[in-house]
Amino acid sequence: EVQLLESGGGLVQPGGSLRLSCAASGFTLSSYAMSWVRQAPGKGLEWVSSIRGSGSSTFYADSVKGRFTISKDNSKNTLHLQMSSLRAEDTAVYYCATNTPEPRVDIIMIDWGQGTLVTVSS
Amino acid sequence: EIVLTQSPATLSLSPGERATLSCRASQSVSSYLAWYQQKPGQAPRLLIYDASNRATGIPARFSGSGSGTDFTLTISSLEPEDFAVYYCQQRSIWPPITFGQGTRLEIK
């Protein structure tokens, strides 16, 4: 059974940094593309970033490009999202999600974690 | 960027009725469209991918149709647990991956 457990959320000041983690179990992270999706309070879903199973390619929404970095630690079966220069508009629940297995990079959010809340406020 | 527009914003129906939700793309996305269900306080759940394929474990009362720019999610007979928010998402031309703004299905 696929399980995804996000962690690392919390309260951070504008301009600060935070690193989110998504611990994966039930499958081999290196074989799957993965994504981060966020949801601001009371709002809809917004795609943030995706990474190929191999980690060789990464993709970002314009709203986070240059500030966020997605990565994988395949030895620990963990996905990360390093967030810097945080803004109030980055406040949201951040979900990690599995996509399709290599070599495909079909961004369909198949399984989801429970989410972790990031609040950017002074 | 492909914009997805969902309608209606809110749909009020009773259990046992048929629900029809619409998603329109600003340009063709072929069949690369997915539908998700989200209940309050929960993560979204994949229902349909590639316009008409049910995800694992999704009941047969959920069906998807369409191609190009116009798509429909149909729930043939509403169960109490189906009242939720539904989102469509395209993966045809990306980045960015885009979602619709959602349709809230509420009990009448």
mmCIF file of N, CA and C in Angstrom, chain B residues 15-59:
data_model
loop_
_atom_site.group_PDB
_atom_site.id
_atom_site.type_symbol
_atom_site.label_atom_id
_atom_site.label_comp_id
_atom_site.label_asym_id
_atom_site.label_seq_id
_atom_site.Cartn_x
_atom_site.Cartn_y
_atom_site.Cartn_z
ATOM 1 N N PRO B 15 -29.625 13.024 -2.851
ATOM 2 C CA PRO B 15 -29.153 11.638 -3.034
ATOM 3 C C PRO B 15 -30.070 10.888 -3.988
ATOM 4 N N GLY B 16 -29.446 10.098 -4.837
ATOM 5 C CA GLY B 16 -30.188 9.330 -5.832
ATOM 6 C C GLY B 16 -30.283 10.021 -7.178
ATOM 7 N N GLU B 17 -30.066 11.333 -7.203
ATOM 8 C CA GLU B 17 -30.122 12.080 -8.464
ATOM 9 C C GLU B 17 -28.819 11.908 -9.244
ATOM 10 N N ARG B 18 -28.877 12.330 -10.493
ATOM 11 C CA ARG B 18 -27.724 12.267 -11.392
ATOM 12 C C ARG B 18 -27.030 13.623 -11.380
ATOM 13 N N ALA B 19 -25.704 13.598 -11.278
ATOM 14 C CA ALA B 19 -24.917 14.836 -11.280
ATOM 15 C C ALA B 19 -24.083 14.916 -12.548
ATOM 16 N N THR B 20 -24.096 16.097 -13.157
ATOM 17 C CA THR B 20 -23.295 16.337 -14.356
ATOM 18 C C THR B 20 -22.452 17.583 -14.134
ATOM 19 N N LEU B 21 -21.128 17.396 -14.107
ATOM 20 C CA LEU B 21 -20.194 18.493 -13.877
ATOM 21 C C LEU B 21 -19.400 18.718 -15.160
ATOM 22 N N SER B 22 -19.129 19.979 -15.450
ATOM 23 C CA SER B 22 -18.468 20.334 -16.701
ATOM 24 C C SER B 22 -17.102 20.962 -16.460
ATOM 25 N N CYS B 23 -16.184 20.711 -17.389
ATOM 26 C CA CYS B 23 -14.856 21.313 -17.377
ATOM 27 C C CYS B 23 -14.531 21.690 -18.819
ATOM 28 N N ARG B 24 -14.241 22.963 -19.038
ATOM 29 C CA ARG B 24 -13.921 23.441 -20.378
ATOM 30 C C ARG B 24 -12.512 24.006 -20.405
ATOM 31 N N ALA B 25 -11.726 23.580 -21.392
ATOM 32 C CA ALA B 25 -10.338 24.028 -21.528
ATOM 33 C C ALA B 25 -10.240 25.164 -22.534
ATOM 34 N N SER B 26 -9.292 26.068 -22.300
ATOM 35 C CA SER B 26 -9.107 27.228 -23.177
ATOM 36 C C SER B 26 -8.509 26.855 -24.530
ATOM 37 N N GLN B 27 -7.927 25.673 -24.613
ATOM 38 C CA GLN B 27 -7.484 25.101 -25.882
ATOM 39 C C GLN B 27 -7.474 23.591 -25.716
ATOM 40 N N SER B 28 -7.333 22.888 -26.817
ATOM 41 C CA SER B 28 -7.444 21.431 -26.751
ATOM 42 C C SER B 28 -6.411 20.809 -25.819
ATOM 43 N N VAL B 29 -6.886 19.877 -24.980
ATOM 44 C CA VAL B 29 -5.996 19.092 -24.131
ATOM 45 C C VAL B 29 -6.062 17.621 -24.519
ATOM 46 N N SER B 30 -6.573 17.362 -25.727
ATOM 47 C CA SER B 30 -6.753 15.985 -26.188
ATOM 48 C C SER B 30 -7.606 15.227 -25.155
ATOM 49 N N SER B 31 -7.111 14.103 -24.653
ATOM 50 C CA SER B 31 -7.835 13.388 -23.592
ATOM 51 C C SER B 31 -7.093 13.432 -22.265
ATOM 52 N N TYR B 32 -6.141 14.365 -22.154
ATOM 53 C CA TYR B 32 -5.274 14.408 -20.973
ATOM 54 C C TYR B 32 -5.896 15.214 -19.840
ATOM 55 N N LEU B 33 -7.038 14.730 -19.393
ATOM 56 C CA LEU B 33 -7.771 15.419 -18.342
ATOM 57 C C LEU B 33 -8.116 14.447 -17.230
ATOM 58 N N ALA B 34 -7.934 14.903 -15.993
ATOM 59 C CA ALA B 34 -8.242 14.092 -14.809
ATOM 60 C C ALA B 34 -9.267 14.821 -13.942
ATOM 61 N N TRP B 35 -9.963 14.025 -13.136
ATOM 62 C CA TRP B 35 -10.927 14.557 -12.162
ATOM 63 C C TRP B 35 -10.550 14.075 -10.765
ATOM 64 N N TYR B 36 -10.715 14.973 -9.797
ATOM 65 C CA TYR B 36 -10.427 14.665 -8.390
ATOM 66 C C TYR B 36 -11.617 15.056 -7.527
ATOM 67 N N GLN B 37 -11.756 14.340 -6.423
ATOM 68 C CA GLN B 37 -12.779 14.632 -5.422
ATOM 69 C C GLN B 37 -12.062 15.047 -4.143
ATOM 70 N N GLN B 38 -12.551 16.091 -3.496
ATOM 71 C CA GLN B 38 -11.981 16.491 -2.219
ATOM 72 C C GLN B 38 -13.087 16.757 -1.204
ATOM 73 N N LYS B 39 -12.997 16.069 -0.086
ATOM 74 C CA LYS B 39 -13.918 16.294 1.022
ATOM 75 C C LYS B 39 -13.258 17.195 2.054
ATOM 76 N N PRO B 40 -14.062 17.885 2.874
ATOM 77 C CA PRO B 40 -13.488 18.836 3.843
ATOM 78 C C PRO B 40 -12.448 18.187 4.744
ATOM 79 N N GLY B 41 -11.300 18.849 4.863
ATOM 80 C CA GLY B 41 -10.244 18.373 5.739
ATOM 81 C C GLY B 41 -9.466 17.192 5.219
ATOM 82 N N GLN B 42 -9.735 16.789 3.989
ATOM 83 C CA GLN B 42 -9.044 15.630 3.411
ATOM 84 C C GLN B 42 -8.240 16.032 2.177
ATOM 85 N N ALA B 43 -7.290 15.183 1.835
ATOM 86 C CA ALA B 43 -6.560 15.355 0.582
ATOM 87 C C ALA B 43 -7.472 15.000 -0.588
ATOM 88 N N PRO B 44 -7.202 15.548 -1.752
ATOM 89 C CA PRO B 44 -7.965 15.142 -2.943
ATOM 90 C C PRO B 44 -7.747 13.656 -3.239
ATOM 91 N N ARG B 45 -8.677 13.119 -4.007
ATOM 92 C CA ARG B 45 -8.591 11.715 -4.422
ATOM 93 C C ARG B 45 -8.803 11.652 -5.925
ATOM 94 N N LEU B 46 -7.953 10.907 -6.619
ATOM 95 C CA LEU B 46 -8.088 10.748 -8.061
ATOM 96 C C LEU B 46 -9.309 9.888 -8.371
ATOM 97 N N LEU B 47 -10.190 10.391 -9.240
ATOM 98 C CA LEU B 47 -11.367 9.645 -9.677
ATOM 99 C C LEU B 47 -11.185 9.099 -11.087
ATOM 100 N N ILE B 48 -10.850 9.991 -12.007
ATOM 101 C CA ILE B 48 -10.816 9.701 -13.437
ATOM 102 C C ILE B 48 -9.521 10.247 -14.016
ATOM 103 N N TYR B 49 -8.874 9.493 -14.897
ATOM 104 C CA TYR B 49 -7.720 10.010 -15.609
ATOM 105 C C TYR B 49 -7.882 9.767 -17.100
ATOM 106 N N ASP B 50 -7.187 10.555 -17.876
ATOM 107 C CA ASP B 50 -7.283 10.484 -19.335
ATOM 108 C C ASP B 50 -8.741 10.497 -19.793
ATOM 109 N N ALA B 51 -9.485 11.403 -19.205
ATOM 110 C CA ALA B 51 -10.862 11.746 -19.557
ATOM 111 C C ALA B 51 -11.913 10.725 -19.153
ATOM 112 N N SER B 52 -11.596 9.438 -19.278
ATOM 113 C CA SER B 52 -12.673 8.449 -19.095
ATOM 114 C C SER B 52 -12.260 7.191 -18.342
ATOM 115 N N ASN B 53 -11.057 7.131 -17.836
ATOM 116 C CA ASN B 53 -10.585 5.932 -17.127
ATOM 117 C C ASN B 53 -10.743 6.087 -15.621
ATOM 118 N N ARG B 54 -11.513 5.202 -15.030
ATOM 119 C CA ARG B 54 -11.663 5.254 -13.575
ATOM 120 C C ARG B 54 -10.383 4.805 -12.887
ATOM 121 N N ALA B 55 -10.014 5.510 -11.835
ATOM 122 C CA ALA B 55 -8.855 5.114 -11.042
ATOM 123 C C ALA B 55 -9.199 3.883 -10.214
ATOM 124 N N THR B 56 -8.180 3.271 -9.677
ATOM 125 C CA THR B 56 -8.358 2.059 -8.882
ATOM 126 C C THR B 56 -9.301 2.307 -7.706
ATOM 127 N N GLY B 57 -10.291 1.438 -7.564
ATOM 128 C CA GLY B 57 -11.188 1.494 -6.422
ATOM 129 C C GLY B 57 -12.332 2.486 -6.540
ATOM 130 N N ILE B 58 -12.435 3.184 -7.665
ATOM 131 C CA ILE B 58 -13.506 4.169 -7.839
ATOM 132 C C ILE B 58 -14.781 3.466 -8.311
ATOM 133 N N PRO B 59 -15.901 3.744 -7.651
ATOM 134 C CA PRO B 59 -17.153 3.063 -8.019
ATOM 135 C C PRO B 59 -17.603 3.375 -9.439
#
